[in-house]
Short mmCIF file of C-alpha atoms in Angstrom, two decimals:
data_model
loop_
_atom_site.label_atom_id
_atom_site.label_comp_id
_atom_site.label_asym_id
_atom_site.label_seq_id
_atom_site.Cartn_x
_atom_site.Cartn_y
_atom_site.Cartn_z
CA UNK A 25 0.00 0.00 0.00
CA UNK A 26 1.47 3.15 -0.92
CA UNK A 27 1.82 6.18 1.63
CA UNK A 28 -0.08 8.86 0.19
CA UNK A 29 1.75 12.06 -0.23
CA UNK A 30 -0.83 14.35 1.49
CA UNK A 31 0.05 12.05 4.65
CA UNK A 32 3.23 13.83 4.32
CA UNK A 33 2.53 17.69 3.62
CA UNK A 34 0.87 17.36 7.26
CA UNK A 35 3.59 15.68 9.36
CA UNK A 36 6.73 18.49 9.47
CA UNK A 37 9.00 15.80 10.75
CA UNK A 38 8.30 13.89 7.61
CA UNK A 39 8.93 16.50 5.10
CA UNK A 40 12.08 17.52 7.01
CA UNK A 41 13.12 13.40 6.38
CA UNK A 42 12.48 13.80 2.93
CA UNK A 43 15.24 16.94 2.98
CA UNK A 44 17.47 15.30 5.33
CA UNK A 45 17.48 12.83 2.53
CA UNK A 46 18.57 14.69 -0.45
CA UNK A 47 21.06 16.73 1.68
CA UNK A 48 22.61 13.20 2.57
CA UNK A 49 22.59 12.15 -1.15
CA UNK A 50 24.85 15.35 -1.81
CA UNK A 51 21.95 16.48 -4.30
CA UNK A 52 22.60 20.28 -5.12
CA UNK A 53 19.55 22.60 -3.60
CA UNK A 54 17.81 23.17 -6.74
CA UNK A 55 17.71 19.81 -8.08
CA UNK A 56 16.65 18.60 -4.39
CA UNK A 57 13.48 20.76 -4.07
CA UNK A 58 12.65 19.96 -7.55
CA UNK A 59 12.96 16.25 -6.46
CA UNK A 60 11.08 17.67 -3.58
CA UNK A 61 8.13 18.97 -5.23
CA UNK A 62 7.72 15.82 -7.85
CA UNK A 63 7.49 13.28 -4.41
CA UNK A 64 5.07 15.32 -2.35
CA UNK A 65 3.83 18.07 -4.47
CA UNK A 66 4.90 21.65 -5.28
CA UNK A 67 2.62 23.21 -2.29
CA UNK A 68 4.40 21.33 0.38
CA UNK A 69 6.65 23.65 1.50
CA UNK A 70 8.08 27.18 -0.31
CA UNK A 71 11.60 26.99 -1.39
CA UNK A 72 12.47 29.84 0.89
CA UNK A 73 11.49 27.51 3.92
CA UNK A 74 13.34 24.47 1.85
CA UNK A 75 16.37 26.32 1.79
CA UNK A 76 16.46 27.46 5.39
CA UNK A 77 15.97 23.51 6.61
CA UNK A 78 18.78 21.88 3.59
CA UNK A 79 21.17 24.61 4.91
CA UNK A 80 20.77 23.58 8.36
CA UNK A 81 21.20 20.18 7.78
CA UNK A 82 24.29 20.80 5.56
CA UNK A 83 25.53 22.16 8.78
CA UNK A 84 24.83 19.03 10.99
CA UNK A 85 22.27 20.76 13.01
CA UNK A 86 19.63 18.19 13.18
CA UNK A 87 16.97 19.51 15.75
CA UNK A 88 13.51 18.86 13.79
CA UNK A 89 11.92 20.93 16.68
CA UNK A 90 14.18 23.97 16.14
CA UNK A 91 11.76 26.91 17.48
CA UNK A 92 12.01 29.33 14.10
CA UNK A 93 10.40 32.29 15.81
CA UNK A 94 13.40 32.80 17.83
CA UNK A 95 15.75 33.79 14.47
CA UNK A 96 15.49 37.40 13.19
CA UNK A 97 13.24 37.89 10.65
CA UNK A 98 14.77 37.05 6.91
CA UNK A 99 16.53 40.04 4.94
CA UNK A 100 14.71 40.71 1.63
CA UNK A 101 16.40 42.20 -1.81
CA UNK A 102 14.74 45.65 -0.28
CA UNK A 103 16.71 45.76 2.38
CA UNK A 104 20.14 45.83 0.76
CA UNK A 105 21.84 49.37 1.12
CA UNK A 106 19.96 51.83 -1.11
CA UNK A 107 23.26 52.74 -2.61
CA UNK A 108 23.96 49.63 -4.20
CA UNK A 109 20.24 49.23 -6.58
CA UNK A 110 21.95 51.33 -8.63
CA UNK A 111 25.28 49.72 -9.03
CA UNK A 112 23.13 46.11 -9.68
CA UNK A 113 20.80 48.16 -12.44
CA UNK A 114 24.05 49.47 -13.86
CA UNK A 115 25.98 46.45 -14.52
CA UNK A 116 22.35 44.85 -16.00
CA UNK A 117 22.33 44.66 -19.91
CA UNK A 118 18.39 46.61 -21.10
CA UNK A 119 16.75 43.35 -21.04
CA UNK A 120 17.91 41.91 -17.63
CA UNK A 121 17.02 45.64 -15.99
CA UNK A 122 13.71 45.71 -18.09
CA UNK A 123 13.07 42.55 -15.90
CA UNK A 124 14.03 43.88 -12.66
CA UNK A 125 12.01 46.60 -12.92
CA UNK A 126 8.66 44.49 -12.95
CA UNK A 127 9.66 43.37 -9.68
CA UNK A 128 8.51 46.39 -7.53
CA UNK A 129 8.32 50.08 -7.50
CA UNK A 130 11.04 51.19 -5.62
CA UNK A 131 13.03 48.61 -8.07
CA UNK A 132 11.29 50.27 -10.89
CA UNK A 133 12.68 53.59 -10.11
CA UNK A 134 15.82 52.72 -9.94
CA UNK A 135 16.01 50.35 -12.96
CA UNK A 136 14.42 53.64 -15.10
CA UNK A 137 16.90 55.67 -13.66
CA UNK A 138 19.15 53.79 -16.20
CA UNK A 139 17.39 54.18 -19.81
CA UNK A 140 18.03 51.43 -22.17
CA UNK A 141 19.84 51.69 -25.42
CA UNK A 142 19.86 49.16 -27.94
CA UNK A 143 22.04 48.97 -30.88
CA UNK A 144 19.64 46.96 -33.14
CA UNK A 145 16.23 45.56 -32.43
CA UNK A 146 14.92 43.63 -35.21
CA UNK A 147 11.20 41.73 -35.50
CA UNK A 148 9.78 39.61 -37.56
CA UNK A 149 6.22 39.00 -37.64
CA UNK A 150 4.47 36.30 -40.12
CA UNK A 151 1.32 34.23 -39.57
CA UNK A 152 3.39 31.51 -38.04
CA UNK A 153 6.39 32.82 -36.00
CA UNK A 154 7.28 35.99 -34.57
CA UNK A 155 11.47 36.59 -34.03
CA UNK A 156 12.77 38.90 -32.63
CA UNK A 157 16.24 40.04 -31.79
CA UNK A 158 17.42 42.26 -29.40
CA UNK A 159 21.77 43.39 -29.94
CA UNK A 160 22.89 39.70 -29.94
CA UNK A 161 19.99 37.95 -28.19
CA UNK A 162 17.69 36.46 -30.35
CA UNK A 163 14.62 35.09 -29.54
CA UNK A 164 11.89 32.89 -31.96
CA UNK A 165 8.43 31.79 -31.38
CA UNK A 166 6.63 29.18 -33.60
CA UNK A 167 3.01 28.39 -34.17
CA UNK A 168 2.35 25.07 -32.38
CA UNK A 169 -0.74 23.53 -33.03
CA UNK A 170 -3.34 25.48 -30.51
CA UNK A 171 -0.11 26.66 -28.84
CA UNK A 172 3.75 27.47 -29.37
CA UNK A 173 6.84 26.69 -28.63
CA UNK A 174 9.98 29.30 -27.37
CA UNK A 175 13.54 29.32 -28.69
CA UNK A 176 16.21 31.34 -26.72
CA UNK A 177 18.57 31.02 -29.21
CA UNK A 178 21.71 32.29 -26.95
CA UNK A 179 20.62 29.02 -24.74
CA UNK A 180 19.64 25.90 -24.99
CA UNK A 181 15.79 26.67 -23.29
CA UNK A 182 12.86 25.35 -25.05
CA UNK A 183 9.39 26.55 -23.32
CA UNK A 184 6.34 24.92 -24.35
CA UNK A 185 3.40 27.08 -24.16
CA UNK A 186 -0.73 26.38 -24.70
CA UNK A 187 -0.60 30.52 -25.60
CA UNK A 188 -0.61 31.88 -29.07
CA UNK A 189 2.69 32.42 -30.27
CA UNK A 190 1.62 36.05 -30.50
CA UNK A 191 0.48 37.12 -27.26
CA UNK A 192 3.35 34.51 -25.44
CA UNK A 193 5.96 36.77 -27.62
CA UNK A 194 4.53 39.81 -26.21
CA UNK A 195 5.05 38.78 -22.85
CA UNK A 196 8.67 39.70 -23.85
CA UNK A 197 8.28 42.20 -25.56
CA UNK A 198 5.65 44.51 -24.65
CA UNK A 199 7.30 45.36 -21.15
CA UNK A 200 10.54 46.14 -23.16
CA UNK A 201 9.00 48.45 -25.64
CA UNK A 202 7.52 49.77 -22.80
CA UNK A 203 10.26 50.92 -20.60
CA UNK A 204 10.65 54.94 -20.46
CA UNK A 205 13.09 56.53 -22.44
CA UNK A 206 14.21 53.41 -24.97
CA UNK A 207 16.80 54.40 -27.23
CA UNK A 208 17.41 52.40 -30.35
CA UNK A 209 19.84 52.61 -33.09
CA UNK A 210 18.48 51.22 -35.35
CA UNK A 211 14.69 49.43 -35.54
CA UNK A 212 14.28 46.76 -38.05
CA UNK A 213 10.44 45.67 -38.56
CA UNK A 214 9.18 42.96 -41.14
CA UNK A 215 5.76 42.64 -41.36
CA UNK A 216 4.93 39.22 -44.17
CA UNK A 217 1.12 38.99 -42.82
CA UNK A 218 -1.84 40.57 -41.24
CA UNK A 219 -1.60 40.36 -37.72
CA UNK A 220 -4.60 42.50 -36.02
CA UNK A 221 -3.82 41.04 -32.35
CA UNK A 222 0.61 41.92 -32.81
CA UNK A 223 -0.39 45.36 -34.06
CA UNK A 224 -1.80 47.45 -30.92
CA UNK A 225 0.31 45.54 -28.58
CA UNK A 226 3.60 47.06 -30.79
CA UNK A 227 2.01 50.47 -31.28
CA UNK A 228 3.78 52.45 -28.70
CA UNK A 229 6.44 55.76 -29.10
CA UNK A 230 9.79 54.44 -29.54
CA UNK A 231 13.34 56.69 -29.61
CA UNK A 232 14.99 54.77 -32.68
CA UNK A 233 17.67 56.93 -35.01
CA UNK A 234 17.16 54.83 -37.58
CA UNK A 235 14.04 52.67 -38.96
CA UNK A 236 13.73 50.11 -41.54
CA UNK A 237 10.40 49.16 -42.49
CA UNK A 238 8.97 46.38 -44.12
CA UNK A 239 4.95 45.54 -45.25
CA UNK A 240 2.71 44.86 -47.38
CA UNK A 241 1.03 47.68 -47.82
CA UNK A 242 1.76 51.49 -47.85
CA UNK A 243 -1.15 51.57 -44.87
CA UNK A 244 0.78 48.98 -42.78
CA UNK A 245 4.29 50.45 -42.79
CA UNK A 246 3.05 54.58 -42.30
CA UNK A 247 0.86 52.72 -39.50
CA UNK A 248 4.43 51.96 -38.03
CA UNK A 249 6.55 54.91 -39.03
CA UNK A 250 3.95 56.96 -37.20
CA UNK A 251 5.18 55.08 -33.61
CA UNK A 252 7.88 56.27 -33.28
CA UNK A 253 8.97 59.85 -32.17
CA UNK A 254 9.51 62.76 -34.64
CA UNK A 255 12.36 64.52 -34.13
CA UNK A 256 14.38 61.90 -32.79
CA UNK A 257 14.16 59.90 -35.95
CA UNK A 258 17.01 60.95 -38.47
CA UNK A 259 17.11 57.99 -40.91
CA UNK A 260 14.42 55.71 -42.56
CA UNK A 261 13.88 53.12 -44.56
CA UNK A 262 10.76 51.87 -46.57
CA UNK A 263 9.44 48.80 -48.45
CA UNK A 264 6.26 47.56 -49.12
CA UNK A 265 5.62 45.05 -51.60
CA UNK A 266 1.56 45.75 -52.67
CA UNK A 267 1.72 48.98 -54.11
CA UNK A 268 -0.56 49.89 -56.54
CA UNK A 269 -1.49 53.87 -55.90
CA UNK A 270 1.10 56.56 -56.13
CA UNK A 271 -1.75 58.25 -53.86
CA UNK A 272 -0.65 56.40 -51.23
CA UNK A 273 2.79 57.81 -51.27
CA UNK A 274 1.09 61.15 -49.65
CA UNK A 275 0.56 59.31 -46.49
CA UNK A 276 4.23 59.04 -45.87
CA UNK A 277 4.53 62.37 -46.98
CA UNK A 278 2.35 64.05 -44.51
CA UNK A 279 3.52 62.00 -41.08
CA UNK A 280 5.93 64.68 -38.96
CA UNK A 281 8.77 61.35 -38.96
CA UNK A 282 9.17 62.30 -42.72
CA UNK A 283 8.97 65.94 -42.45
CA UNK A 284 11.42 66.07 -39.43
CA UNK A 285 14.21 62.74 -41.00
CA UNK A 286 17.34 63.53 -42.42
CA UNK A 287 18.03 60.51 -44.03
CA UNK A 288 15.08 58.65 -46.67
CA UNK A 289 14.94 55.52 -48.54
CA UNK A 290 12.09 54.69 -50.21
CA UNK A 291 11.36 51.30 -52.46
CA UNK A 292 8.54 49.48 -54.44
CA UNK A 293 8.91 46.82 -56.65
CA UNK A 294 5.56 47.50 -58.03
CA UNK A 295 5.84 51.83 -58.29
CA UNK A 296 8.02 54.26 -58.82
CA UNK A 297 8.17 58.21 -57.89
CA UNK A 298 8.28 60.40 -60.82
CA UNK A 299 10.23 64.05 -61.24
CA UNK A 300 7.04 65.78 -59.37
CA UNK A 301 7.42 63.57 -56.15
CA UNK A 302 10.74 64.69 -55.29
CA UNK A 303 9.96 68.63 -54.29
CA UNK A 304 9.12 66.45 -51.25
CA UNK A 305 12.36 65.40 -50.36
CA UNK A 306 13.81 68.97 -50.33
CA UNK A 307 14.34 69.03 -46.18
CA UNK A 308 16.21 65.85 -46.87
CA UNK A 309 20.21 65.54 -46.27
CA UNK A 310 20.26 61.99 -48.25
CA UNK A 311 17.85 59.89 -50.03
CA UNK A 312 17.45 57.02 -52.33
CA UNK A 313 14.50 56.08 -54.74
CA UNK A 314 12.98 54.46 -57.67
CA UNK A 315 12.12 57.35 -60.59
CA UNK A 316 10.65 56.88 -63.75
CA UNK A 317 10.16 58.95 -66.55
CA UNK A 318 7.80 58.76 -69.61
CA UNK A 319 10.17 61.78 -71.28
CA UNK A 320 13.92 61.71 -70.35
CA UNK A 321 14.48 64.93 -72.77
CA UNK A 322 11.90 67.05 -70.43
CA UNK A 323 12.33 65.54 -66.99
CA UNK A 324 16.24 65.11 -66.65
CA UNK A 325 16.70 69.14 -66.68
CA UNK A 326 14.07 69.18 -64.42
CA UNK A 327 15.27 66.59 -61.90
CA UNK A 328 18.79 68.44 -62.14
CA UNK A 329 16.60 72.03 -61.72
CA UNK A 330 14.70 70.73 -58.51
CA UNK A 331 17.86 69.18 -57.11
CA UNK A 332 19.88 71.84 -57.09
CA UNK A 333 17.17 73.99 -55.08
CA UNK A 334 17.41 71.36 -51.70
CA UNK A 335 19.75 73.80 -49.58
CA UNK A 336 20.51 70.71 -47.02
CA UNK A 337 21.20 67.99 -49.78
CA UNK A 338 24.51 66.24 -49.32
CA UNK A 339 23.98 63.16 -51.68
CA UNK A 340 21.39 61.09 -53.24
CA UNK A 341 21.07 58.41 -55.19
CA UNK A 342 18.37 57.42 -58.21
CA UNK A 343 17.36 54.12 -59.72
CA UNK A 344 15.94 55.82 -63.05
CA UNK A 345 13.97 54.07 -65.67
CA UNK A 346 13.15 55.70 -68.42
CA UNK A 347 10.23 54.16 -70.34
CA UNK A 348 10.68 55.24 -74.08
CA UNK A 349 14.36 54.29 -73.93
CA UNK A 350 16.68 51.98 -74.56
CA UNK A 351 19.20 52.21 -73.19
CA UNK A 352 18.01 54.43 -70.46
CA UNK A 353 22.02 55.90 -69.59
CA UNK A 354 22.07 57.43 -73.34
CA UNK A 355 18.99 59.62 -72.95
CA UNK A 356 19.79 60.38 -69.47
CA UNK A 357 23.25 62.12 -70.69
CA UNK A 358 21.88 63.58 -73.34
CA UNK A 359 19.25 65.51 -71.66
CA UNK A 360 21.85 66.73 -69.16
CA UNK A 361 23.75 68.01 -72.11
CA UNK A 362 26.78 65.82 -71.42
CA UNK A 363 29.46 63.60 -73.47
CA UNK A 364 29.72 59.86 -73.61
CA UNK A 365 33.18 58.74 -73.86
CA UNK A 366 34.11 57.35 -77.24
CA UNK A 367 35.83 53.63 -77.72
CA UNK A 368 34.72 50.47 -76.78
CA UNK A 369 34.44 49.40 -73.01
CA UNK A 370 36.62 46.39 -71.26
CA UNK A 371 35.27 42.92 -70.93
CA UNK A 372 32.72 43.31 -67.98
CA UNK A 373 32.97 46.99 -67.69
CA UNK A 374 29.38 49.20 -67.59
CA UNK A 375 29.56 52.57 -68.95
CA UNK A 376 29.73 55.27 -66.69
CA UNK A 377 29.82 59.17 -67.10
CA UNK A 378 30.68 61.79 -64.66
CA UNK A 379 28.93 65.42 -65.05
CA UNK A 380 28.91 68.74 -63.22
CA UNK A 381 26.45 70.99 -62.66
CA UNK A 382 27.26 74.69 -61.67
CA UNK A 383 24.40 75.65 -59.69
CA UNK A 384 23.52 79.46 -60.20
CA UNK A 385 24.52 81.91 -58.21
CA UNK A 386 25.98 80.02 -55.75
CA UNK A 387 29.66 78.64 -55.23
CA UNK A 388 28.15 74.90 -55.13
CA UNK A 389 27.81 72.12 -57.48
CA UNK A 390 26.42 68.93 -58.34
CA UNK A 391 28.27 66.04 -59.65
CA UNK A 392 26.61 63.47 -61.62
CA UNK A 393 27.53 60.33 -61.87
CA UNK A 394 25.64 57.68 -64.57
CA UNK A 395 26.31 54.28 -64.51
CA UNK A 396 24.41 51.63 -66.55
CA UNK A 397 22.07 49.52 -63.57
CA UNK A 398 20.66 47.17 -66.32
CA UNK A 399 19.11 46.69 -69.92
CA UNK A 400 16.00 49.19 -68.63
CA UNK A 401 17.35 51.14 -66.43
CA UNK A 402 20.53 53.39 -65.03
CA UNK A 403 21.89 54.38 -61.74
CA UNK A 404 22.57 58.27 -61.17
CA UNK A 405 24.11 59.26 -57.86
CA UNK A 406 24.43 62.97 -57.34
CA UNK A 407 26.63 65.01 -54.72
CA UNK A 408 26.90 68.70 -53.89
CA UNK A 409 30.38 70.04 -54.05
CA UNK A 410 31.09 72.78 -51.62
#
């Protein structure tokens, strides 16, 4: 007949056996209130009350009627100098102290006394995982039947969870976002699927220098862009892969990110900006797009024109395609008024043509510089000399 284990959890001298025995096997503390729990149940004792009767008995003190009231009462982490919080939240890396601080308030103010910078936090979210990595930790969460499973990739731990692999992955991550004052360097954000129940969880100002994009739609990335906080944001970077309306383009235009960056890139497989699109990008320092043109003759002078107006432009760089010509790098230095070298070029060599623009009445000037990109289309990247 076997001794039930609730027999146990109410006779002290038997659970203090059951430790005498696992101290006696040399079993290290955690493995022996593990081995604890699994024989008479995880509500048998706490592990701080474990701990105080394994220590004892590493000791040799084997009264099982020692009176506990007479001891002092137990030190907690809150009663550690107030001096050194701050010396344990400094030497924490921002995901360690964005842990401490959810343990309690006076914690919390110490732990966001330190704000977190990041060098890189990248996330990828698609209708079956959802990565993310944070400087070099990286994290991954896969769709598991009803539930999903947890990777920490820097470590060999493997949770199993009955969650959805979205709302378990937030458990991470929405108390990081969340912590005042983030800094990031740069943001990375990959978007491959709808995903109503990631989106409002994510939505929340974030201090990033530099953002990189990625969606499906024009909707779904300016839904992002418009997170984080003007003004802080110098540099960013857009792709979405379903667009069909240049009329969307006006919804990047008009967020205060775009009208306050220094730095734009802006792609689309599926559309390109034309020469009216980029009196936009005149508060810009550096930018790169797509352009096309359905008249090179009319549109290069006026692409050099509008250029040459942007008092903060540094550089830029153009993917043109012109669609009336073939090959687009002839028209392009034609229209500028330019010469194409004569002779033929070296095996493997593109052609490439270098051309300066004296802006009026000013000491400054652009250099042009052509280069073939491919059968339809050319590569022009432009600097202003000082």
């Amino acid at each position: 007949m076997e001794m039930s284990s609730d027999l146990i959890k109410e006779n002290h001298h038997l659970l203090q056996t059951c430790i005498l025995y696992e101290v006696l096997q040399k079993t290290p503390i955690f493995d022996s209130y593990r081995s604890f729990c699994d024989t008479v149940g995880p509500d048998a004792m706490s592990y701080p009350d474990f701990l105080f009767w394994y220590l004892r008995f590493c000791r040799g003190e084997l009264d099982f009627d020692y009176d506990r009231s007479v001891d002092p009462e137990p030190k907690t982490l809150m009663d550690m100098p107030v001096k050194l919080m701050p010396k344990i939240a400094k030497n924490l890396d921002p995901v360690e102290r964005a842990l401490l601080r959810s343990m309690n308030h006076a914690i919390k103010t110490v732990a966001d006394s330190f704000p977190p910078a990041f060098e890189k936090i990248k996330i990828v979210v698609s209708d079956t995982s959802l990565d993310w990595n944070l400087n070099n930790q990286s994290f991954s969460c896969f769709k598991k039947g009803s539930g999903c499973t947890l990777y920490k990739r820097n470590c060999s731990t493997v949770e199993e969870s009955e969650e959805c692999y979205i709302k378990k992955s937030l458990e991470y991550l929405t108390p990081l976002l969340r912590v005042p004052n983030l800094q990031v360097n740069h943001l990375s954000l990959y978007f491959f699927d709808e995903t109503p129940n990631f989106d409002d969880r994510l939505l929340v100002p974030l201090n990033a220098k530099s953002v990189f994009i990625w969606g499906r739609t024009t909707k779904k990335v300016v839904q992002f862009l418009s997170a984080m906080n003007p003004g802080y944001l110098e540099s960013i970077s857009l792709k979405f892969i379903f667009q069909r309306e240049r009329e969307h383009y006006r919804m990047i235009y008009e967020t205060d990110q775009f009208k306050q960056a220094k730095n734009m890139k802006l792609k689309s497989p599926w559309e390109s900006f034309n020469v009216e699109d980029l009196v936009n990008f005149s508060h810009l320092e550096k930018f790169k797009c797509y352009l096309t043109s359905e008249n090179t003759f009319q549109d290069v002078p006026r692409i050099r024109d509008t250029i040459s107006t942007f008092k903060k432009l540094e550089s830029c760089e153009m993917v043109y395609f012109g669609l009336r010509d073939n090959p687009p790098i002839t028209a392009f230095v034609d229209a500028l008024g330019a010469e194409i070298p004569i002779g033929p070029l070296k095996e493997g060599e593109q052609l490439s043509i270098t051309y300066r623009y004296q802006i009026p009445e000013s000491n400054s000037c652009l250099e042009f510089k052509i280069k073939q990109n491919s059968e339809h289309t050319c590569r022009v990247n432009i600097v202003k000399l000082r």
